[in-house]
JSON list of C-alpha atoms in Angstrom, two decimals:
[
{"chain": "A", "resi": 1, "resn": "UNK", "atom": "CA", "xyz": [4.96, 5.41, 13.96]},
{"chain": "A", "resi": 2, "resn": "UNK", "atom": "CA", "xyz": [8.06, 3.18, 11.88]},
{"chain": "A", "resi": 3, "resn": "UNK", "atom": "CA", "xyz": [9.57, 6.80, 9.52]},
{"chain": "A", "resi": 4, "resn": "UNK", "atom": "CA", "xyz": [10.85, 5.36, 5.99]},
{"chain": "A", "resi": 5, "resn": "UNK", "atom": "CA", "xyz": [13.78, 6.90, 4.55]},
{"chain": "A", "resi": 6, "resn": "UNK", "atom": "CA", "xyz": [14.64, 6.63, 1.06]},
{"chain": "A", "resi": 7, "resn": "UNK", "atom": "CA", "xyz": [17.78, 8.99, 0.53]},
{"chain": "A", "resi": 8, "resn": "UNK", "atom": "CA", "xyz": [17.34, 8.73, -3.61]},
{"chain": "A", "resi": 9, "resn": "UNK", "atom": "CA", "xyz": [14.25, 11.14, -4.45]},
{"chain": "A", "resi": 10, "resn": "UNK", "atom": "CA", "xyz": [15.70, 10.79, -8.67]},
{"chain": "A", "resi": 11, "resn": "UNK", "atom": "CA", "xyz": [17.53, 7.66, -9.68]},
{"chain": "A", "resi": 12, "resn": "UNK", "atom": "CA", "xyz": [18.80, 8.34, -13.84]},
{"chain": "A", "resi": 13, "resn": "UNK", "atom": "CA", "xyz": [19.20, 5.28, -15.59]},
{"chain": "A", "resi": 14, "resn": "UNK", "atom": "CA", "xyz": [20.60, 3.58, -18.69]},
{"chain": "A", "resi": 15, "resn": "UNK", "atom": "CA", "xyz": [18.53, 0.94, -20.20]},
{"chain": "A", "resi": 16, "resn": "UNK", "atom": "CA", "xyz": [20.94, -2.26, -20.11]},
{"chain": "A", "resi": 17, "resn": "UNK", "atom": "CA", "xyz": [22.76, -0.84, -16.47]},
{"chain": "A", "resi": 18, "resn": "UNK", "atom": "CA", "xyz": [22.34, -1.93, -13.53]},
{"chain": "A", "resi": 19, "resn": "UNK", "atom": "CA", "xyz": [20.43, 0.22, -10.68]},
{"chain": "A", "resi": 20, "resn": "UNK", "atom": "CA", "xyz": [20.20, -0.13, -6.75]},
{"chain": "A", "resi": 21, "resn": "UNK", "atom": "CA", "xyz": [17.35, 1.78, -4.27]},
{"chain": "A", "resi": 22, "resn": "UNK", "atom": "CA", "xyz": [17.66, 2.55, -0.71]},
{"chain": "A", "resi": 23, "resn": "UNK", "atom": "CA", "xyz": [15.91, 2.78, 2.30]},
{"chain": "A", "resi": 24, "resn": "UNK", "atom": "CA", "xyz": [16.07, 2.64, 6.20]},
{"chain": "A", "resi": 25, "resn": "UNK", "atom": "CA", "xyz": [13.64, 2.38, 8.53]},
{"chain": "A", "resi": 26, "resn": "UNK", "atom": "CA", "xyz": [13.13, 4.16, 11.73]},
{"chain": "A", "resi": 27, "resn": "UNK", "atom": "CA", "xyz": [13.33, 0.69, 14.08]},
{"chain": "A", "resi": 28, "resn": "UNK", "atom": "CA", "xyz": [14.04, -2.75, 13.25]},
{"chain": "A", "resi": 29, "resn": "UNK", "atom": "CA", "xyz": [11.44, -4.50, 10.80]},
{"chain": "A", "resi": 30, "resn": "UNK", "atom": "CA", "xyz": [12.21, -8.06, 12.39]},
{"chain": "A", "resi": 31, "resn": "UNK", "atom": "CA", "xyz": [8.72, -9.58, 14.12]},
{"chain": "A", "resi": 32, "resn": "UNK", "atom": "CA", "xyz": [9.33, -12.80, 16.43]},
{"chain": "A", "resi": 33, "resn": "UNK", "atom": "CA", "xyz": [8.55, -15.14, 13.71]},
{"chain": "A", "resi": 34, "resn": "UNK", "atom": "CA", "xyz": [11.94, -14.61, 11.94]},
{"chain": "A", "resi": 35, "resn": "UNK", "atom": "CA", "xyz": [9.98, -12.39, 8.92]},
{"chain": "A", "resi": 36, "resn": "UNK", "atom": "CA", "xyz": [10.89, -9.21, 8.01]},
{"chain": "A", "resi": 37, "resn": "UNK", "atom": "CA", "xyz": [7.91, -7.12, 7.03]},
{"chain": "A", "resi": 38, "resn": "UNK", "atom": "CA", "xyz": [9.02, -5.07, 4.20]},
{"chain": "A", "resi": 39, "resn": "UNK", "atom": "CA", "xyz": [8.05, -4.90, 0.70]},
{"chain": "A", "resi": 40, "resn": "UNK", "atom": "CA", "xyz": [8.69, -2.60, -2.63]},
{"chain": "A", "resi": 41, "resn": "UNK", "atom": "CA", "xyz": [5.95, -1.58, -5.34]},
{"chain": "A", "resi": 42, "resn": "UNK", "atom": "CA", "xyz": [6.75, 0.55, -8.25]},
{"chain": "A", "resi": 43, "resn": "UNK", "atom": "CA", "xyz": [4.27, 2.80, -9.02]},
{"chain": "A", "resi": 44, "resn": "UNK", "atom": "CA", "xyz": [4.28, 3.32, -13.13]},
{"chain": "A", "resi": 45, "resn": "UNK", "atom": "CA", "xyz": [3.45, 6.74, -14.57]},
{"chain": "A", "resi": 46, "resn": "UNK", "atom": "CA", "xyz": [-1.01, 7.42, -14.45]},
{"chain": "A", "resi": 47, "resn": "UNK", "atom": "CA", "xyz": [-1.38, 3.89, -12.76]},
{"chain": "A", "resi": 48, "resn": "UNK", "atom": "CA", "xyz": [-1.79, 2.72, -9.35]},
{"chain": "A", "resi": 49, "resn": "UNK", "atom": "CA", "xyz": [1.68, 1.03, -7.01]},
{"chain": "A", "resi": 50, "resn": "UNK", "atom": "CA", "xyz": [1.94, -2.79, -7.44]},
{"chain": "A", "resi": 51, "resn": "UNK", "atom": "CA", "xyz": [4.06, -5.12, -5.35]},
{"chain": "A", "resi": 52, "resn": "UNK", "atom": "CA", "xyz": [7.15, -5.95, -6.54]},
{"chain": "A", "resi": 53, "resn": "UNK", "atom": "CA", "xyz": [9.08, -7.58, -3.41]},
{"chain": "A", "resi": 54, "resn": "UNK", "atom": "CA", "xyz": [7.59, -8.60, 0.19]},
{"chain": "A", "resi": 55, "resn": "UNK", "atom": "CA", "xyz": [9.17, -9.69, 2.97]},
{"chain": "A", "resi": 56, "resn": "UNK", "atom": "CA", "xyz": [12.49, -8.17, 1.55]},
{"chain": "A", "resi": 57, "resn": "UNK", "atom": "CA", "xyz": [13.25, -10.31, -0.97]},
{"chain": "A", "resi": 58, "resn": "UNK", "atom": "CA", "xyz": [10.33, -12.28, -2.08]},
{"chain": "A", "resi": 59, "resn": "UNK", "atom": "CA", "xyz": [9.28, -11.30, -6.09]},
{"chain": "A", "resi": 60, "resn": "UNK", "atom": "CA", "xyz": [6.02, -11.01, -6.69]},
{"chain": "A", "resi": 61, "resn": "UNK", "atom": "CA", "xyz": [3.73, -13.29, -9.01]},
{"chain": "A", "resi": 62, "resn": "UNK", "atom": "CA", "xyz": [4.76, -12.19, -12.31]},
{"chain": "A", "resi": 63, "resn": "UNK", "atom": "CA", "xyz": [7.91, -9.68, -11.73]},
{"chain": "A", "resi": 64, "resn": "UNK", "atom": "CA", "xyz": [10.48, -10.13, -13.58]},
{"chain": "A", "resi": 65, "resn": "UNK", "atom": "CA", "xyz": [13.47, -11.99, -11.90]},
{"chain": "A", "resi": 66, "resn": "UNK", "atom": "CA", "xyz": [15.73, -8.98, -13.07]},
{"chain": "A", "resi": 67, "resn": "UNK", "atom": "CA", "xyz": [14.15, -7.57, -9.75]},
{"chain": "A", "resi": 68, "resn": "UNK", "atom": "CA", "xyz": [15.65, -8.75, -6.39]},
{"chain": "A", "resi": 69, "resn": "UNK", "atom": "CA", "xyz": [15.93, -7.44, -2.21]},
{"chain": "A", "resi": 70, "resn": "UNK", "atom": "CA", "xyz": [18.00, -8.06, 0.21]},
{"chain": "A", "resi": 71, "resn": "UNK", "atom": "CA", "xyz": [18.59, -6.36, 3.58]},
{"chain": "A", "resi": 72, "resn": "UNK", "atom": "CA", "xyz": [18.44, -7.04, 7.00]},
{"chain": "A", "resi": 73, "resn": "UNK", "atom": "CA", "xyz": [17.27, -5.09, 10.20]},
{"chain": "A", "resi": 74, "resn": "UNK", "atom": "CA", "xyz": [16.16, -1.30, 9.15]},
{"chain": "A", "resi": 75, "resn": "UNK", "atom": "CA", "xyz": [18.72, -1.16, 5.87]},
{"chain": "A", "resi": 76, "resn": "UNK", "atom": "CA", "xyz": [17.26, -2.35, 3.19]},
{"chain": "A", "resi": 77, "resn": "UNK", "atom": "CA", "xyz": [17.59, -2.22, -0.94]},
{"chain": "A", "resi": 78, "resn": "UNK", "atom": "CA", "xyz": [15.72, -3.07, -4.13]},
{"chain": "A", "resi": 79, "resn": "UNK", "atom": "CA", "xyz": [18.46, -3.94, -7.38]},
{"chain": "A", "resi": 80, "resn": "UNK", "atom": "CA", "xyz": [17.32, -3.91, -10.97]},
{"chain": "A", "resi": 81, "resn": "UNK", "atom": "CA", "xyz": [20.63, -6.36, -12.76]},
{"chain": "A", "resi": 82, "resn": "UNK", "atom": "CA", "xyz": [19.90, -4.50, -16.52]},
{"chain": "A", "resi": 83, "resn": "UNK", "atom": "CA", "xyz": [17.09, -1.81, -16.15]},
{"chain": "A", "resi": 84, "resn": "UNK", "atom": "CA", "xyz": [14.47, -1.99, -19.50]},
{"chain": "A", "resi": 85, "resn": "UNK", "atom": "CA", "xyz": [12.91, 0.94, -20.49]},
{"chain": "A", "resi": 86, "resn": "UNK", "atom": "CA", "xyz": [9.24, -0.28, -18.66]},
{"chain": "A", "resi": 87, "resn": "UNK", "atom": "CA", "xyz": [10.77, -0.05, -15.10]},
{"chain": "A", "resi": 88, "resn": "UNK", "atom": "CA", "xyz": [10.21, 3.33, -15.20]},
{"chain": "A", "resi": 89, "resn": "UNK", "atom": "CA", "xyz": [8.39, 4.92, -12.42]},
{"chain": "A", "resi": 90, "resn": "UNK", "atom": "CA", "xyz": [8.48, 5.63, -8.79]},
{"chain": "A", "resi": 91, "resn": "UNK", "atom": "CA", "xyz": [9.55, 3.24, -6.08]},
{"chain": "A", "resi": 92, "resn": "UNK", "atom": "CA", "xyz": [8.17, 3.03, -2.85]},
{"chain": "A", "resi": 93, "resn": "UNK", "atom": "CA", "xyz": [9.80, 1.16, 0.14]},
{"chain": "A", "resi": 94, "resn": "UNK", "atom": "CA", "xyz": [6.74, -0.23, 2.46]},
{"chain": "A", "resi": 95, "resn": "UNK", "atom": "CA", "xyz": [6.94, -1.44, 6.13]},
{"chain": "A", "resi": 96, "resn": "UNK", "atom": "CA", "xyz": [4.17, -3.30, 7.21]},
{"chain": "A", "resi": 97, "resn": "UNK", "atom": "CA", "xyz": [5.81, -4.74, 10.74]},
{"chain": "A", "resi": 98, "resn": "UNK", "atom": "CA", "xyz": [2.78, -2.06, 12.50]},
{"chain": "A", "resi": 99, "resn": "UNK", "atom": "CA", "xyz": [0.09, 0.10, 11.99]},
{"chain": "A", "resi": 100, "resn": "UNK", "atom": "CA", "xyz": [0.24, 2.60, 11.02]},
{"chain": "A", "resi": 101, "resn": "UNK", "atom": "CA", "xyz": [1.41, 1.09, 7.56]},
{"chain": "A", "resi": 102, "resn": "UNK", "atom": "CA", "xyz": [4.25, 3.32, 6.65]},
{"chain": "A", "resi": 103, "resn": "UNK", "atom": "CA", "xyz": [5.77, 4.01, 3.10]},
{"chain": "A", "resi": 104, "resn": "UNK", "atom": "CA", "xyz": [8.70, 5.88, 2.07]},
{"chain": "A", "resi": 105, "resn": "UNK", "atom": "CA", "xyz": [8.62, 8.96, 0.50]},
{"chain": "A", "resi": 106, "resn": "UNK", "atom": "CA", "xyz": [9.80, 7.19, -3.08]},
{"chain": "A", "resi": 107, "resn": "UNK", "atom": "CA", "xyz": [13.01, 7.40, -5.21]},
{"chain": "A", "resi": 108, "resn": "UNK", "atom": "CA", "xyz": [11.55, 7.91, -8.89]},
{"chain": "A", "resi": 109, "resn": "UNK", "atom": "CA", "xyz": [13.59, 5.89, -11.44]},
{"chain": "A", "resi": 110, "resn": "UNK", "atom": "CA", "xyz": [13.31, 7.60, -14.68]},
{"chain": "A", "resi": 111, "resn": "UNK", "atom": "CA", "xyz": [15.74, 6.66, -18.00]},
{"chain": "A", "resi": 112, "resn": "UNK", "atom": "CA", "xyz": [19.25, 8.81, -19.01]},
{"chain": "B", "resi": 1, "resn": "UNK", "atom": "CA", "xyz": [-7.56, -13.19, -10.82]},
{"chain": "B", "resi": 2, "resn": "UNK", "atom": "CA", "xyz": [-8.99, -10.41, -7.59]},
{"chain": "B", "resi": 3, "resn": "UNK", "atom": "CA", "xyz": [-9.69, -6.99, -9.04]},
{"chain": "B", "resi": 4, "resn": "UNK", "atom": "CA", "xyz": [-11.26, -4.10, -6.39]},
{"chain": "B", "resi": 5, "resn": "UNK", "atom": "CA", "xyz": [-13.34, -1.84, -8.27]},
{"chain": "B", "resi": 6, "resn": "UNK", "atom": "CA", "xyz": [-13.85, 1.95, -7.02]},
{"chain": "B", "resi": 7, "resn": "UNK", "atom": "CA", "xyz": [-16.74, 4.50, -6.73]},
{"chain": "B", "resi": 8, "resn": "UNK", "atom": "CA", "xyz": [-17.88, 7.39, -5.33]},
{"chain": "B", "resi": 9, "resn": "UNK", "atom": "CA", "xyz": [-17.47, 10.86, -5.94]},
{"chain": "B", "resi": 10, "resn": "UNK", "atom": "CA", "xyz": [-15.01, 13.24, -6.96]},
{"chain": "B", "resi": 11, "resn": "UNK", "atom": "CA", "xyz": [-15.56, 15.99, -5.31]},
{"chain": "B", "resi": 12, "resn": "UNK", "atom": "CA", "xyz": [-16.60, 17.17, -1.63]},
{"chain": "B", "resi": 13, "resn": "UNK", "atom": "CA", "xyz": [-17.66, 20.01, -0.25]},
{"chain": "B", "resi": 14, "resn": "UNK", "atom": "CA", "xyz": [-15.61, 21.24, 3.12]},
{"chain": "B", "resi": 15, "resn": "UNK", "atom": "CA", "xyz": [-16.66, 19.72, 6.40]},
{"chain": "B", "resi": 16, "resn": "UNK", "atom": "CA", "xyz": [-19.14, 16.86, 4.48]},
{"chain": "B", "resi": 17, "resn": "UNK", "atom": "CA", "xyz": [-18.45, 13.22, 4.84]},
{"chain": "B", "resi": 18, "resn": "UNK", "atom": "CA", "xyz": [-15.62, 11.46, 2.22]},
{"chain": "B", "resi": 19, "resn": "UNK", "atom": "CA", "xyz": [-17.33, 8.28, 1.02]},
{"chain": "B", "resi": 20, "resn": "UNK", "atom": "CA", "xyz": [-15.91, 6.06, -1.07]},
{"chain": "B", "resi": 21, "resn": "UNK", "atom": "CA", "xyz": [-16.81, 2.09, -1.87]},
{"chain": "B", "resi": 22, "resn": "UNK", "atom": "CA", "xyz": [-14.36, -1.48, -3.04]},
{"chain": "B", "resi": 23, "resn": "UNK", "atom": "CA", "xyz": [-16.10, -3.79, -4.68]},
{"chain": "B", "resi": 24, "resn": "UNK", "atom": "CA", "xyz": [-14.55, -6.98, -4.37]},
{"chain": "B", "resi": 25, "resn": "UNK", "atom": "CA", "xyz": [-14.45, -9.76, -7.07]},
{"chain": "B", "resi": 26, "resn": "UNK", "atom": "CA", "xyz": [-12.85, -12.94, -6.80]},
{"chain": "B", "resi": 27, "resn": "UNK", "atom": "CA", "xyz": [-12.51, -12.82, -2.74]},
{"chain": "B", "resi": 28, "resn": "UNK", "atom": "CA", "xyz": [-14.66, -12.53, 0.24]},
{"chain": "B", "resi": 29, "resn": "UNK", "atom": "CA", "xyz": [-14.48, -9.49, 2.11]},
{"chain": "B", "resi": 30, "resn": "UNK", "atom": "CA", "xyz": [-14.39, -11.59, 5.39]},
{"chain": "B", "resi": 31, "resn": "UNK", "atom": "CA", "xyz": [-11.50, -14.29, 4.17]},
{"chain": "B", "resi": 32, "resn": "UNK", "atom": "CA", "xyz": [-9.61, -15.35, 7.30]},
{"chain": "B", "resi": 33, "resn": "UNK", "atom": "CA", "xyz": [-6.83, -14.99, 4.61]},
{"chain": "B", "resi": 34, "resn": "UNK", "atom": "CA", "xyz": [-6.49, -10.82, 4.11]},
{"chain": "B", "resi": 35, "resn": "UNK", "atom": "CA", "xyz": [-6.85, -7.88, 5.12]},
{"chain": "B", "resi": 36, "resn": "UNK", "atom": "CA", "xyz": [-8.87, -4.78, 3.57]},
{"chain": "B", "resi": 37, "resn": "UNK", "atom": "CA", "xyz": [-6.88, -1.25, 3.17]},
{"chain": "B", "resi": 38, "resn": "UNK", "atom": "CA", "xyz": [-7.89, 2.42, 2.24]},
{"chain": "B", "resi": 39, "resn": "UNK", "atom": "CA", "xyz": [-4.53, 4.37, 1.21]},
{"chain": "B", "resi": 40, "resn": "UNK", "atom": "CA", "xyz": [-4.59, 7.99, -0.46]},
{"chain": "B", "resi": 41, "resn": "UNK", "atom": "CA", "xyz": [-1.43, 9.72, -1.95]},
{"chain": "B", "resi": 42, "resn": "UNK", "atom": "CA", "xyz": [-1.01, 13.84, -2.25]},
{"chain": "B", "resi": 43, "resn": "UNK", "atom": "CA", "xyz": [1.94, 15.06, -3.46]},
{"chain": "B", "resi": 44, "resn": "UNK", "atom": "CA", "xyz": [2.18, 16.80, 0.63]},
{"chain": "B", "resi": 45, "resn": "UNK", "atom": "CA", "xyz": [1.77, 13.62, 1.67]},
{"chain": "B", "resi": 46, "resn": "UNK", "atom": "CA", "xyz": [3.35, 11.14, -0.22]},
{"chain": "B", "resi": 47, "resn": "UNK", "atom": "CA", "xyz": [1.46, 7.22, 0.30]},
{"chain": "B", "resi": 48, "resn": "UNK", "atom": "CA", "xyz": [-0.61, 7.61, 3.22]},
{"chain": "B", "resi": 49, "resn": "UNK", "atom": "CA", "xyz": [-1.91, 4.74, 4.73]},
{"chain": "B", "resi": 50, "resn": "UNK", "atom": "CA", "xyz": [-5.15, 5.41, 6.34]},
{"chain": "B", "resi": 51, "resn": "UNK", "atom": "CA", "xyz": [-6.75, 1.80, 7.70]},
{"chain": "B", "resi": 52, "resn": "UNK", "atom": "CA", "xyz": [-7.52, -1.34, 7.34]},
{"chain": "B", "resi": 53, "resn": "UNK", "atom": "CA", "xyz": [-10.34, -4.10, 8.23]},
{"chain": "B", "resi": 54, "resn": "UNK", "atom": "CA", "xyz": [-9.97, -8.02, 8.63]},
{"chain": "B", "resi": 55, "resn": "UNK", "atom": "CA", "xyz": [-11.75, -11.24, 9.56]},
{"chain": "B", "resi": 56, "resn": "UNK", "atom": "CA", "xyz": [-10.30, -12.42, 12.67]},
{"chain": "B", "resi": 57, "resn": "UNK", "atom": "CA", "xyz": [-11.75, -14.72, 15.11]},
{"chain": "B", "resi": 58, "resn": "UNK", "atom": "CA", "xyz": [-15.45, -14.46, 14.14]},
{"chain": "B", "resi": 59, "resn": "UNK", "atom": "CA", "xyz": [-15.48, -10.43, 14.24]},
{"chain": "B", "resi": 60, "resn": "UNK", "atom": "CA", "xyz": [-14.15, -7.65, 12.09]},
{"chain": "B", "resi": 61, "resn": "UNK", "atom": "CA", "xyz": [-11.28, -5.70, 13.33]},
{"chain": "B", "resi": 62, "resn": "UNK", "atom": "CA", "xyz": [-10.58, -2.45, 12.53]},
{"chain": "B", "resi": 63, "resn": "UNK", "atom": "CA", "xyz": [-7.21, 0.05, 12.69]},
{"chain": "B", "resi": 64, "resn": "UNK", "atom": "CA", "xyz": [-6.68, 3.12, 11.38]},
{"chain": "B", "resi": 65, "resn": "UNK", "atom": "CA", "xyz": [-4.39, 5.30, 10.99]},
{"chain": "B", "resi": 66, "resn": "UNK", "atom": "CA", "xyz": [-2.85, 8.36, 13.38]},
{"chain": "B", "resi": 67, "resn": "UNK", "atom": "CA", "xyz": [-3.89, 11.29, 11.18]},
{"chain": "B", "resi": 68, "resn": "UNK", "atom": "CA", "xyz": [-7.48, 10.31, 10.39]},
{"chain": "B", "resi": 69, "resn": "UNK", "atom": "CA", "xyz": [-8.00, 8.56, 13.23]},
{"chain": "B", "resi": 70, "resn": "UNK", "atom": "CA", "xyz": [-11.22, 10.61, 14.90]},
{"chain": "B", "resi": 71, "resn": "UNK", "atom": "CA", "xyz": [-12.58, 11.06, 11.27]},
{"chain": "B", "resi": 72, "resn": "UNK", "atom": "CA", "xyz": [-11.80, 7.74, 9.52]},
{"chain": "B", "resi": 73, "resn": "UNK", "atom": "CA", "xyz": [-14.61, 4.38, 9.24]},
{"chain": "B", "resi": 74, "resn": "UNK", "atom": "CA", "xyz": [-14.20, 1.28, 7.39]},
{"chain": "B", "resi": 75, "resn": "UNK", "atom": "CA", "xyz": [-17.18, -0.67, 7.46]},
{"chain": "B", "resi": 76, "resn": "UNK", "atom": "CA", "xyz": [-17.17, -3.82, 5.75]},
{"chain": "B", "resi": 77, "resn": "UNK", "atom": "CA", "xyz": [-20.06, -5.52, 3.89]},
{"chain": "B", "resi": 78, "resn": "UNK", "atom": "CA", "xyz": [-20.32, -8.95, 3.06]},
{"chain": "B", "resi": 79, "resn": "UNK", "atom": "CA", "xyz": [-23.85, -8.76, 1.70]},
{"chain": "B", "resi": 80, "resn": "UNK", "atom": "CA", "xyz": [-22.00, -7.05, -1.81]},
{"chain": "B", "resi": 81, "resn": "UNK", "atom": "CA", "xyz": [-18.48, -8.00, -1.12]},
{"chain": "B", "resi": 82, "resn": "UNK", "atom": "CA", "xyz": [-17.46, -5.04, -1.03]},
{"chain": "B", "resi": 83, "resn": "UNK", "atom": "CA", "xyz": [-15.75, -2.48, 2.34]},
{"chain": "B", "resi": 84, "resn": "UNK", "atom": "CA", "xyz": [-16.14, 1.46, 2.01]},
{"chain": "B", "resi": 85, "resn": "UNK", "atom": "CA", "xyz": [-14.38, 4.53, 3.62]},
{"chain": "B", "resi": 86, "resn": "UNK", "atom": "CA", "xyz": [-15.51, 7.56, 5.11]},
{"chain": "B", "resi": 87, "resn": "UNK", "atom": "CA", "xyz": [-14.17, 10.06, 6.15]},
{"chain": "B", "resi": 88, "resn": "UNK", "atom": "CA", "xyz": [-16.12, 12.97, 8.30]},
{"chain": "B", "resi": 89, "resn": "UNK", "atom": "CA", "xyz": [-14.98, 16.93, 8.82]},
{"chain": "B", "resi": 90, "resn": "UNK", "atom": "CA", "xyz": [-13.47, 16.95, 5.65]},
{"chain": "B", "resi": 91, "resn": "UNK", "atom": "CA", "xyz": [-10.83, 20.18, 4.53]},
{"chain": "B", "resi": 92, "resn": "UNK", "atom": "CA", "xyz": [-8.90, 20.89, 1.37]},
{"chain": "B", "resi": 93, "resn": "UNK", "atom": "CA", "xyz": [-5.93, 18.53, 3.11]},
{"chain": "B", "resi": 94, "resn": "UNK", "atom": "CA", "xyz": [-7.64, 15.68, 2.57]},
{"chain": "B", "resi": 95, "resn": "UNK", "atom": "CA", "xyz": [-7.99, 16.48, -1.81]},
{"chain": "B", "resi": 96, "resn": "UNK", "atom": "CA", "xyz": [-5.77, 13.25, -2.53]},
{"chain": "B", "resi": 97, "resn": "UNK", "atom": "CA", "xyz": [-5.58, 9.80, -4.64]},
{"chain": "B", "resi": 98, "resn": "UNK", "atom": "CA", "xyz": [-7.54, 7.37, -2.89]},
{"chain": "B", "resi": 99, "resn": "UNK", "atom": "CA", "xyz": [-6.78, 3.73, -3.51]},
{"chain": "B", "resi": 100, "resn": "UNK", "atom": "CA", "xyz": [-8.35, 0.36, -1.44]},
{"chain": "B", "resi": 101, "resn": "UNK", "atom": "CA", "xyz": [-5.46, -2.75, -1.86]},
{"chain": "B", "resi": 102, "resn": "UNK", "atom": "CA", "xyz": [-5.80, -6.17, -0.48]},
{"chain": "B", "resi": 103, "resn": "UNK", "atom": "CA", "xyz": [-3.20, -7.72, 1.81]},
{"chain": "B", "resi": 104, "resn": "UNK", "atom": "CA", "xyz": [-2.39, -11.44, 1.26]},
{"chain": "B", "resi": 105, "resn": "UNK", "atom": "CA", "xyz": [-1.89, -12.48, 4.64]},
{"chain": "B", "resi": 106, "resn": "UNK", "atom": "CA", "xyz": [-3.46, -14.31, 7.14]},
{"chain": "B", "resi": 107, "resn": "UNK", "atom": "CA", "xyz": [-2.41, -12.91, 10.72]},
{"chain": "B", "resi": 108, "resn": "UNK", "atom": "CA", "xyz": [1.56, -13.74, 11.39]},
{"chain": "B", "resi": 109, "resn": "UNK", "atom": "CA", "xyz": [1.54, -17.26, 9.59]},
{"chain": "B", "resi": 110, "resn": "UNK", "atom": "CA", "xyz": [2.35, -16.26, 6.64]},
{"chain": "B", "resi": 111, "resn": "UNK", "atom": "CA", "xyz": [2.17, -12.88, 4.14]},
{"chain": "B", "resi": 112, "resn": "UNK", "atom": "CA", "xyz": [2.14, -12.19, 1.02]},
{"chain": "B", "resi": 113, "resn": "UNK", "atom": "CA", "xyz": [2.35, -8.31, 0.56]},
{"chain": "B", "resi": 114, "resn": "UNK", "atom": "CA", "xyz": [-0.30, -5.80, -1.01]},
{"chain": "B", "resi": 115, "resn": "UNK", "atom": "CA", "xyz": [-0.65, -7.46, -3.91]},
{"chain": "B", "resi": 116, "resn": "UNK", "atom": "CA", "xyz": [-4.54, -6.28, -4.89]},
{"chain": "B", "resi": 117, "resn": "UNK", "atom": "CA", "xyz": [-5.06, -2.12, -5.87]},
{"chain": "B", "resi": 118, "resn": "UNK", "atom": "CA", "xyz": [-8.11, -0.88, -6.97]},
{"chain": "B", "resi": 119, "resn": "UNK", "atom": "CA", "xyz": [-7.59, 2.22, -9.84]},
{"chain": "B", "resi": 120, "resn": "UNK", "atom": "CA", "xyz": [-7.92, 4.78, -7.59]},
{"chain": "B", "resi": 121, "resn": "UNK", "atom": "CA", "xyz": [-10.45, 7.52, -7.04]},
{"chain": "B", "resi": 122, "resn": "UNK", "atom": "CA", "xyz": [-9.35, 11.36, -7.37]},
{"chain": "B", "resi": 123, "resn": "UNK", "atom": "CA", "xyz": [-11.34, 13.13, -4.69]},
{"chain": "B", "resi": 124, "resn": "UNK", "atom": "CA", "xyz": [-11.54, 17.14, -4.65]},
{"chain": "B", "resi": 125, "resn": "UNK", "atom": "CA", "xyz": [-12.02, 19.36, -1.35]},
{"chain": "B", "resi": 126, "resn": "UNK", "atom": "CA", "xyz": [-14.07, 22.32, -2.42]},
{"chain": "B", "resi": 127, "resn": "UNK", "atom": "CA", "xyz": [-14.15, 25.27, 0.19]}
]
C-alpha cells in the first residue's frame, strides 16, 4: 500500500497570512499517462470531507483561487495565499494512483 | 448537481453484518464516468478507504481495501440507482463514521477527484 505522510498535525495560522501544508507519498504518484494522482480534501468541523484540489494542482469547482497545489513525484504542497476564518478544519492528502486509495493523517488548521 | 444520501442503522451488534445504502441523485450508478466508494473515519484509523465499484466494458468492477477485504461487499442497484455496503462479522473496531463518495473519472482518460460525498453515518458496534 502507498503510505501518505503529513508531517504537521496542527498548523496555527493568522487570518490574512499565507499557510502551507505538506504531504509525502511512499512511492511516486506519477502514472504512465502523465498525470500525478494526488488530491487534497478539507474536512470542516462537523462536515464530510470536500474536494479542494485534484491531480496535484487543479482546483475543484467552486474552490477559491487562494488555494493552490504543487509538487511532483512523492512531495506535494497545498498553499493558502491568505487564510480566512472559514478555512479552519483538517486538510487531507489522498493518493488515487492505486488501490487501496490512501489518505494522509491530516493537518488541522486553526486560527491563532 | 449530484447528491448522495446515506441510510442505515447507527447501531450494530458484534458478529453481525453492517449494512448501509447510498442513494444517488443527479447521476447514475452505472455511469461510465465515475466510481462509487465507501470510506470510513475513526480516531484510531483516520480516513480509511474500504472499496469501490464501477461499471466498465459492460461489467461491474469491484475493488476492496486490505483490512476489510475478506468481510466486505459493495453492491450496485441499478433499479433504485444506489449502492450499498455490507460488512460482515463486525467488531467494536468497526465503529466509525461511514461515508459514500463518488470519483468523477473515466478509467485513466480523465480524473476530477472524489467530488461528491454523502453526509456520513455514525455506526457503533456494540459488544
